[in-house]
Amino acid sequence: MTILRSMFGILGLAALVLGLLGMRQLAESSKTWFDTWYYTLQLYVLGADPLQTAPDWVPWQLQAARFMAPLFTLATVVETGRVLLAGEIRRLRSRTARRHVVICGDTPFAQALADQLFATGQRVVVVRAVPIGPFELRHRRMLGVAGDARSAEVLRAAGLRRARCLYICGDDDQFNHAVSVTAGTELQLRRSSPWIYVQLNRQQTCHSLQARRLGAASTNLFRLDYFHVDDVAARMLYRRHPLHPPAAGDPPMRVLISGDDSFPRVLLVETARYWRSVGGSPDQLHIDLIGPDAVRTLATLRARFPFLDRVCRVHPHDERLDTWLPRVTRSRYERIYLCHRDEQGMLDLALESPQLWQAASERVFVATYQATALAEAFHGGEHNDLLDEVGGKLVVYPIITRACDAPLISDALTERLARRFHQRYLEMARGGPSPTSAVAWSQLSESMRNANRAQVQGIAAKMQALGCVIAVRNGEDGLITEEELEQLAELEHSRWCAEREGQGWRHGTPRDDRRRLHPDLVDWPALAEPGREKARDAVRYMSEMLADEGFTIVRLNEPIGARAV
């Protein structure tokens, strides 16, 4: 479009110059330059007074100008109409789009996420309450709809039913809930629906609603997950800055996490998860948690996430960082994480304290929600960083920017649990026959991924069968009796059979993945003991997974004060 506009601009300018030269030659010598200009400008509206008398001779410059000028006028009219109708054109293209991404929200996070998705080559439709200017969304695939996203009509205008994903990223949780309810109503009973990701602005509320979503996942056909920017940014941190276990015989790695906001708690749990995933031992990682309420914070996290003490050694200190640092310069930390509500004071400390730089042998991370521009100034790129990074030690980590990662957002709770179910399946299949599904998650077919996601959605039905719900863990787990284990294993087998038969599988011996035959596709009474044990193991592993994610099973009809059996 830029090249085309430039060509028409040159055409209009050439018509003006040639028209002036030709009109000067054609007009009588008594005509002034004002007359020449007037007659030349008439060419742009398909007429000029000297040409109306059918002169015997017309200069070639004027012959060219009399055709070039109307073409320029036509192009100008078309472009003006396109600009005036830009909103309606975008609305029509949004309504008819397919396999696109819809992003609702007027926040910087929503805009950054839209830019990130568009940069990866995806078609994006932005839904905003603020009117969209005619030149604001210049990219051909960046479409926009102005209106209240809580309205079904606005979501239809964004092509919701044909979208691939819907991200709801408003700055008010009640607005985000309202949009998700409207989307759910629009998509109910549809077999193929977009995946819906709802941003929540309170980390604790997000965790609680994830539990409620697990308990309701079997009551609708569309996928819904909640996410918080802290969770996504903490996972992204270790993707960008991996932590490697020390070699055998080396001293343990020491990490300092200091802060009084929600991000230190999330970062501590994510550090433990990451350490477990890379195979680090508990004695190889020592974490000092510094903060005004560090002891109570750690007690709460230990009660919620039982794996913490099995993965690393955490030492809480109810102290301020500036009083703690003088005692640690002789025994360095590999990493120091600063995550304080007072971001300006934290930045001043990080920028003005050589003692802090000396206390870290690897890096000092300053986690910030607001200083995104400062982070760009420090880490703009190999040839675009404007500020010295203190020899590579100082990292200003912008939480909002790093959380704008669509793959990590889509790797929400449902996806992580599905992946863990598959990992458990691989562990159980090790040493035996290797079916086509015994591959890594990245190589797994979408049909088999959906089978694992259906297993996660089946948790809700199991809870209903026991008269239980999933809740945020607070130190104790609801245990399942042997009788209930058998009941839930039978439910799990029935769910698995229904899901496989829905994919075209049928009973047959031996197993044949190409012909979709499986010997375990029989009723529970006819199922062999190895097949029953697989179903029991899935139920046992369900409880373990829930505990690792900070959830537990609660019996609704249990007497007050009684512990789950």
XYZ file of C-alpha atoms in Angstrom:
565
model
C 0.000 0.000 0.000
C 2.880 2.400 0.739
C 4.415 1.798 -2.702
C 1.022 2.231 -4.372
C 0.354 5.499 -2.550
C 3.812 6.760 -3.510
C 3.199 5.921 -7.167
C -0.082 7.829 -7.225
C 1.555 10.768 -5.442
C 4.234 10.916 -8.140
C 1.489 10.603 -10.779
C -0.394 13.582 -9.317
C 2.753 15.708 -9.110
C 3.768 14.827 -12.687
C 0.265 15.722 -13.913
C 0.559 19.122 -12.239
C 3.975 19.918 -13.751
C 3.083 18.703 -17.238
C -0.279 20.442 -17.066
C 1.329 23.782 -16.201
C 3.836 23.487 -19.056
C 1.251 22.379 -21.621
C -1.381 24.924 -20.546
C 1.169 27.730 -20.757
C 1.939 26.805 -24.340
C -1.728 26.455 -25.290
C -3.029 29.606 -23.605
C -2.772 33.004 -25.182
C 0.225 35.066 -24.263
C -2.088 37.511 -22.565
C -3.054 34.928 -19.955
C -1.403 35.311 -16.565
C 0.140 32.547 -14.452
C -2.936 32.683 -12.230
C -5.046 31.661 -15.248
C -2.589 28.912 -16.110
C -2.777 27.487 -12.581
C -6.572 27.706 -12.579
C -6.918 25.874 -15.924
C -4.383 23.214 -14.846
C -6.249 22.455 -11.615
C -9.420 21.995 -13.653
C -7.783 18.915 -15.224
C -8.223 17.063 -11.920
C -12.040 17.351 -12.222
C -12.244 16.218 -15.867
C -12.333 19.617 -17.468
C -10.415 22.785 -18.446
C -11.797 25.891 -20.194
C -9.124 26.159 -22.949
C -9.831 22.540 -23.990
C -13.586 23.064 -24.338
C -13.162 24.990 -27.661
C -11.502 21.991 -29.407
C -8.167 23.591 -30.282
C -6.358 22.376 -33.422
C -3.113 21.763 -31.564
C -2.556 20.438 -28.008
C 0.977 20.152 -26.579
C 2.084 16.618 -25.665
C 2.632 17.679 -22.049
C -1.037 18.691 -21.811
C -2.172 15.485 -23.536
C -0.395 13.432 -20.876
C -1.638 15.607 -18.006
C -5.313 15.438 -19.091
C -5.242 11.632 -18.485
C -2.903 11.498 -15.506
C -4.781 14.081 -13.429
C -8.169 12.220 -13.425
C -6.378 8.991 -12.443
C -4.883 10.773 -9.436
C -8.328 12.167 -8.542
C -9.873 8.679 -8.734
C -7.148 7.222 -6.488
C -7.700 10.023 -3.966
C -11.457 9.381 -3.845
C -10.919 5.633 -3.344
C -8.363 6.168 -0.566
C -10.591 8.716 1.175
C -13.508 6.303 1.087
C -11.338 3.512 2.440
C -10.230 5.661 5.375
C -13.779 6.804 6.147
C -15.093 3.235 5.990
C -12.071 1.669 7.741
C -14.078 0.783 10.856
C -16.815 -0.999 8.918
C -14.271 -2.785 6.736
C -12.390 -4.031 9.809
C -15.661 -5.136 11.378
C -16.633 -7.110 8.278
C -13.218 -8.732 7.990
C -13.251 -9.579 11.702
C -16.682 -11.187 11.484
C -15.627 -13.383 8.547
C -12.139 -14.294 9.877
C -11.299 -17.941 10.616
C -8.750 -19.640 12.888
C -7.766 -16.283 14.303
C -7.050 -15.033 17.828
C -9.421 -12.679 19.666
C -7.972 -10.454 22.412
C -10.350 -8.484 24.646
C -9.079 -5.617 26.766
C -7.763 -2.041 26.756
C -4.718 -2.783 28.915
C -1.024 -2.543 27.960
C -0.831 -6.298 28.548
C -3.563 -6.932 25.964
C -1.824 -4.681 23.437
C 1.566 -6.317 24.036
C 0.036 -9.780 23.675
C -1.631 -8.749 20.392
C 1.682 -7.430 19.065
C 3.474 -10.610 20.101
C 0.923 -12.866 18.410
C 0.886 -10.741 15.258
C 4.695 -10.859 15.119
C 4.503 -14.668 14.967
C 2.337 -14.465 11.836
C -1.082 -15.073 13.382
C -4.254 -13.206 12.476
C -5.372 -11.116 15.443
C -8.686 -9.406 16.196
C -8.538 -6.835 19.006
C -11.756 -5.997 20.914
C -11.556 -2.671 22.741
C -13.971 -0.313 24.427
C -11.919 2.690 23.284
C -12.711 3.637 19.654
C -10.081 2.497 17.175
C -8.619 5.231 14.976
C -8.592 4.816 11.179
C -4.783 4.639 11.047
C -4.207 2.812 14.340
C -4.287 -0.793 13.108
C -2.323 -0.427 9.901
C -1.368 -4.060 9.518
C -3.527 -6.059 7.186
C -3.997 -8.968 9.583
C -4.399 -6.849 12.725
C -8.144 -6.339 12.846
C -10.194 -4.529 15.456
C -13.718 -4.198 16.822
C -14.702 -1.284 19.050
C -17.339 -2.019 21.675
C -18.101 -3.629 25.011
C -16.707 -7.182 24.968
C -19.409 -8.223 27.445
C -21.895 -7.911 24.584
C -22.612 -11.053 22.565
C -23.034 -8.919 19.450
C -19.507 -7.496 19.819
C -18.005 -10.973 20.286
C -19.886 -12.185 17.209
C -18.483 -9.208 15.276
C -15.010 -10.406 16.312
C -15.747 -13.828 14.795
C -15.679 -15.643 18.143
C -17.292 -18.845 16.907
C -14.637 -19.355 14.228
C -11.698 -18.205 16.363
C -8.912 -20.451 17.569
C -8.279 -18.715 20.914
C -9.884 -16.029 23.047
C -7.731 -14.071 25.512
C -9.628 -11.935 28.036
C -7.191 -9.386 29.480
C -9.126 -6.541 31.090
C -7.835 -4.640 34.111
C -10.922 -5.527 36.165
C -11.609 -9.143 37.172
C -15.374 -8.640 37.151
C -15.179 -7.452 33.556
C -13.110 -10.509 32.638
C -15.612 -12.841 34.316
C -18.495 -11.158 32.494
C -16.783 -11.594 29.115
C -16.072 -15.264 29.837
C -19.735 -15.844 30.755
C -20.889 -14.182 27.523
C -18.404 -16.257 25.528
C -19.519 -19.427 27.274
C -23.154 -18.706 26.439
C -22.247 -18.084 22.796
C -20.218 -21.290 22.545
C -22.375 -23.688 24.522
C -23.162 -27.023 22.857
C -20.678 -26.366 20.054
C -18.410 -29.306 19.262
C -15.502 -27.153 18.116
C -14.905 -24.042 20.191
C -11.957 -21.725 20.780
C -9.762 -22.088 23.828
C -10.521 -19.369 26.357
C -7.840 -17.879 28.627
C -8.977 -15.454 31.330
C -6.483 -13.173 33.044
C -7.057 -12.554 36.747
C -5.347 -9.740 38.607
C -5.143 -11.370 42.062
C -2.888 -14.402 42.261
C -4.760 -15.953 45.178
C -8.112 -15.587 43.418
C -6.619 -17.133 40.292
C -5.460 -20.196 42.219
C -8.855 -20.622 43.898
C -10.774 -20.311 40.625
C -8.465 -22.811 38.946
C -9.680 -25.299 41.566
C -13.289 -24.406 40.803
C -12.649 -24.811 37.092
C -11.245 -28.305 37.604
C -14.447 -29.199 39.417
C -16.629 -27.934 36.547
C -14.532 -29.004 33.544
C -16.870 -31.848 32.564
C -20.037 -29.738 32.428
C -19.243 -27.914 29.147
C -17.502 -28.639 25.866
C -15.169 -25.651 25.611
C -11.801 -25.243 27.250
C -11.421 -22.494 29.838
C -8.316 -21.688 31.870
C -7.367 -18.880 34.226
C -3.895 -17.366 34.359
C -1.991 -14.734 36.313
C 0.933 -12.726 34.950
C 3.155 -13.698 37.907
C 2.849 -17.413 37.108
C 3.652 -16.925 33.432
C 6.534 -14.516 34.078
C 8.106 -16.849 36.667
C 8.062 -19.762 34.207
C 9.471 -17.538 31.471
C 12.331 -16.441 33.736
C 13.797 -19.939 33.846
C 13.301 -20.417 30.132
C 15.357 -17.315 29.435
C 17.800 -17.794 32.322
C 18.107 -21.532 33.099
C 19.556 -22.682 36.405
C 21.998 -25.598 36.256
C 22.692 -27.958 39.198
C 26.285 -27.916 40.462
C 28.636 -30.742 39.580
C 29.259 -33.583 42.019
C 31.469 -32.449 44.868
C 30.784 -28.745 44.330
C 29.188 -26.699 47.129
C 25.390 -26.278 46.975
C 23.885 -23.454 44.967
C 22.640 -20.542 47.036
C 19.776 -18.295 45.931
C 18.328 -15.230 47.654
C 14.688 -14.216 47.126
C 13.781 -10.916 48.740
C 10.413 -9.195 48.551
C 7.046 -8.361 50.028
C 4.760 -8.795 46.996
C 3.047 -11.792 45.389
C 5.837 -12.438 42.882
C 8.399 -13.735 45.475
C 5.944 -16.455 46.559
C 5.279 -17.505 42.975
C 8.985 -17.378 42.147
C 9.911 -19.569 45.115
C 7.451 -22.292 44.077
C 8.497 -22.068 40.418
C 12.172 -22.285 41.398
C 11.447 -25.530 43.253
C 9.456 -26.905 40.313
C 12.212 -26.029 37.881
C 14.885 -27.540 40.115
C 12.939 -30.789 40.273
C 12.513 -30.830 36.485
C 16.282 -30.531 35.855
C 17.044 -33.310 38.314
C 18.632 -31.258 41.092
C 18.821 -32.785 44.559
C 17.435 -31.039 47.691
C 20.875 -30.578 49.250
C 22.184 -28.859 46.106
C 19.868 -25.837 46.351
C 19.625 -23.561 49.394
C 17.209 -20.624 49.224
C 17.163 -17.708 51.655
C 13.735 -16.047 51.739
C 14.037 -12.473 52.997
C 11.041 -10.320 53.853
C 9.033 -8.691 56.624
C 6.810 -11.792 56.903
C 9.059 -14.506 55.449
C 8.488 -17.148 58.144
C 4.715 -17.063 57.851
C 4.899 -16.891 54.038
C 7.030 -20.029 53.899
C 4.718 -21.854 56.327
C 1.761 -21.054 54.063
C 3.608 -22.238 50.969
C 4.750 -25.459 52.667
C 1.170 -26.219 53.649
C -0.017 -25.590 50.091
C 2.824 -27.226 48.122
C 4.093 -30.360 49.892
C 6.901 -30.938 47.382
C 8.809 -27.814 48.493
C 10.737 -29.500 51.307
C 11.448 -32.536 49.119
C 13.061 -30.419 46.395
C 15.198 -27.765 48.103
C 16.204 -26.255 51.418
C 14.422 -22.971 52.187
C 15.470 -20.710 55.084
C 13.101 -17.831 55.949
C 14.330 -14.599 57.565
C 11.987 -11.882 58.815
C 14.376 -9.119 57.884
C 14.959 -6.291 55.420
C 17.393 -6.733 52.564
C 19.535 -3.715 53.455
C 20.202 -5.155 56.926
C 20.791 -8.659 55.571
C 23.323 -7.842 52.845
C 26.282 -6.814 55.057
C 26.449 -10.366 56.436
C 26.553 -12.217 53.098
C 29.406 -10.666 51.122
C 31.851 -13.351 52.268
C 29.610 -16.247 51.103
C 28.087 -15.310 47.784
C 24.779 -16.202 46.242
C 24.617 -17.478 42.682
C 21.460 -15.437 42.158
C 19.612 -12.666 43.953
C 15.978 -11.885 43.178
C 14.500 -8.547 44.285
C 10.689 -8.331 44.157
C 9.376 -5.423 46.253
C 6.236 -3.289 46.129
C 8.373 -0.161 46.404
C 9.794 -0.519 42.911
C 11.605 2.820 42.878
C 13.341 2.098 46.166
C 14.232 -1.394 44.929
C 15.672 0.007 41.683
C 17.670 2.625 43.608
C 19.111 -0.123 45.809
C 20.016 -2.283 42.818
C 21.630 0.613 40.950
C 23.509 2.203 43.853
C 24.770 -0.786 45.890
C 28.114 -2.300 44.806
C 27.725 -4.499 47.870
C 24.697 -6.103 46.233
C 26.555 -6.745 42.972
C 29.437 -8.330 44.861
C 27.069 -10.596 46.785
C 25.924 -12.305 43.559
C 28.359 -14.442 41.586
C 25.957 -14.790 38.641
C 23.112 -12.244 38.423
C 20.907 -9.850 40.351
C 17.308 -9.857 39.058
C 15.099 -6.842 39.722
C 11.480 -7.853 39.024
C 9.302 -4.882 38.086
C 5.776 -4.282 36.842
C 6.303 -0.658 35.796
C 9.895 -0.120 34.630
C 9.448 -1.770 31.230
C 11.176 1.079 29.396
C 14.143 0.889 31.762
C 14.433 -2.843 31.061
C 14.545 -2.072 27.336
C 17.254 0.502 27.938
C 19.348 -2.102 29.761
C 18.612 -5.117 27.561
C 17.478 -3.709 24.208
C 19.677 -6.056 22.196
C 23.251 -6.678 21.190
C 23.625 -3.284 19.493
C 20.744 -1.446 21.151
C 21.403 -1.598 24.892
C 21.748 1.947 26.170
C 22.972 1.216 29.701
C 25.716 -0.909 31.192
C 24.427 -4.108 32.816
C 27.082 -4.034 35.561
C 29.257 -6.522 33.728
C 26.249 -8.668 32.867
C 25.189 -9.069 36.490
C 22.167 -6.749 36.640
C 18.914 -7.893 35.000
C 15.844 -5.660 35.130
C 13.074 -8.205 34.610
C 9.781 -6.681 33.294
C 7.040 -8.998 34.570
C 4.239 -7.748 32.294
C 6.347 -7.934 29.131
C 7.714 -11.394 29.901
C 4.213 -12.672 30.710
C 3.061 -11.728 27.175
C 3.955 -15.136 25.813
C 1.077 -16.965 24.136
C 2.654 -20.464 24.267
C 3.217 -20.173 28.024
C -0.274 -18.778 28.621
C -1.751 -21.673 26.655
C 0.346 -24.011 28.820
C -2.136 -23.362 31.610
C -3.266 -25.699 34.387
C -5.304 -28.039 32.163
C -2.429 -28.430 29.721
C 0.163 -29.009 32.448
C -1.958 -31.689 34.123
C -2.610 -33.366 30.766
C 1.118 -33.401 30.073
C 1.786 -34.938 33.484
C -0.794 -37.662 32.859
C 1.043 -38.478 29.640
C 4.407 -38.466 31.427
C 2.986 -40.956 33.938
C 1.782 -43.102 31.052
C 5.317 -43.124 29.605
C 6.741 -44.190 32.977
C 4.233 -47.033 33.258
C 4.882 -48.158 29.657
C 8.657 -48.207 30.093
C 10.109 -51.688 29.659
C 7.051 -53.074 27.864
C 5.726 -52.894 24.305
C 6.074 -49.465 22.704
C 2.766 -48.252 21.244
C 2.709 -45.271 18.902
C 1.491 -43.074 21.769
C 4.637 -43.799 23.836
C 6.417 -40.671 22.596
C 7.224 -37.267 24.047
C 4.383 -34.749 24.359
C 5.824 -32.599 21.564
C 5.604 -35.579 19.184
C 2.178 -36.743 20.330
C -0.747 -36.479 17.894
C -3.476 -33.944 18.653
C -5.957 -36.799 19.092
C -3.847 -38.343 21.853
C -3.281 -34.931 23.460
C -7.035 -34.466 23.574
C -7.310 -37.877 25.254
C -5.035 -36.641 28.070
C -6.970 -33.375 28.317
C -10.188 -35.386 28.598
C -8.592 -37.263 31.491
C -8.082 -33.937 33.272
C -11.683 -32.945 32.577
C -12.762 -36.314 33.995
C -11.477 -35.306 37.450
C -14.716 -33.364 37.995
C -16.894 -36.457 37.483
C -14.792 -38.424 39.975
C -15.186 -35.701 42.595
C -18.950 -35.662 42.091
C -19.089 -39.447 42.498
C -17.395 -39.131 45.911
C -19.387 -36.101 47.018
C -16.141 -34.118 47.073
C -14.743 -30.927 45.582
C -11.266 -29.648 44.802
C -9.997 -26.826 47.020
C -6.776 -24.939 47.675
C -4.564 -27.109 49.885
C -3.959 -26.023 53.452
C -1.733 -28.675 54.956
C -3.844 -31.835 54.797
C -4.928 -34.068 51.943
C -8.235 -35.834 51.595
C -7.327 -39.518 51.341
C -9.250 -42.041 49.243
C -10.239 -45.390 50.770
C -9.604 -48.674 48.961
C -13.325 -49.030 48.278
C -13.476 -45.549 46.772
C -10.320 -46.233 44.790
C -12.014 -49.177 43.127
C -15.128 -47.124 42.418
C -13.146 -44.284 40.874
C -10.972 -46.692 38.866
C -14.120 -48.144 37.307
C -15.321 -44.608 36.504
C -11.961 -43.781 34.958
C -12.060 -46.913 32.809
C -15.603 -46.111 31.617
C -14.518 -42.560 30.755
C -11.476 -43.845 28.870
C -13.568 -46.344 26.895
C -16.092 -43.661 25.919
C -13.335 -41.288 24.817
C -11.495 -43.924 22.762
C -14.691 -45.227 21.122
C -15.535 -41.630 20.237
C -12.235 -41.532 18.343
C -13.116 -44.672 16.348
C -11.311 -47.285 18.465
C -12.851 -50.710 19.129
C -12.057 -53.887 21.015
C -9.460 -56.138 19.446
C -6.486 -58.352 20.317
C -3.603 -57.676 20.064
C -3.386 -53.899 20.216
C -3.088 -52.313 16.777
C -2.766 -48.524 16.707
C -3.050 -48.369 12.921
C -6.385 -50.237 12.902
C -7.425 -48.633 16.225
C -7.822 -51.886 18.126
C -7.287 -52.174 21.898
C -7.803 -55.244 24.124
C -8.896 -53.128 27.138
C -12.008 -51.703 25.419
C -14.337 -53.910 27.440
C -16.625 -53.422 30.438
C -15.023 -53.353 33.885
C -16.058 -56.923 34.893
C -14.346 -58.296 31.762
C -11.209 -56.177 32.129
C -7.994 -58.038 32.968
C -6.104 -57.164 36.150
C -3.277 -55.230 34.378
C -5.900 -52.951 32.780
C -7.601 -52.438 36.164
C -4.293 -51.540 37.771
C -3.701 -48.876 35.105
C -7.024 -47.273 36.017
C -6.208 -47.448 39.750
C -2.801 -45.883 39.157
C -4.428 -43.006 37.255
C -6.659 -42.314 40.283
C -3.738 -42.463 42.726
C -1.663 -40.192 40.518
C -4.548 -37.736 40.317
C -4.278 -37.045 44.058
C -0.512 -36.633 43.820
C -0.817 -34.195 40.906
C -3.427 -32.095 42.667
C -1.197 -31.803 45.746
C 1.747 -30.685 43.600
C -0.405 -27.917 42.108
C -1.506 -26.766 45.570
C -4.937 -28.450 45.618
C -6.596 -31.067 47.780
C -9.801 -33.112 47.914
C -12.450 -31.880 50.368
C -15.501 -33.933 51.432
C -18.555 -31.709 51.602
C -20.552 -33.930 53.958
C -17.758 -34.624 56.427
C -18.543 -33.660 60.045
C -16.967 -30.399 61.175
C -13.545 -30.998 62.680
C -13.252 -34.523 61.301
C -10.327 -35.408 59.097
C -10.822 -36.949 55.664
C -10.575 -40.729 55.710
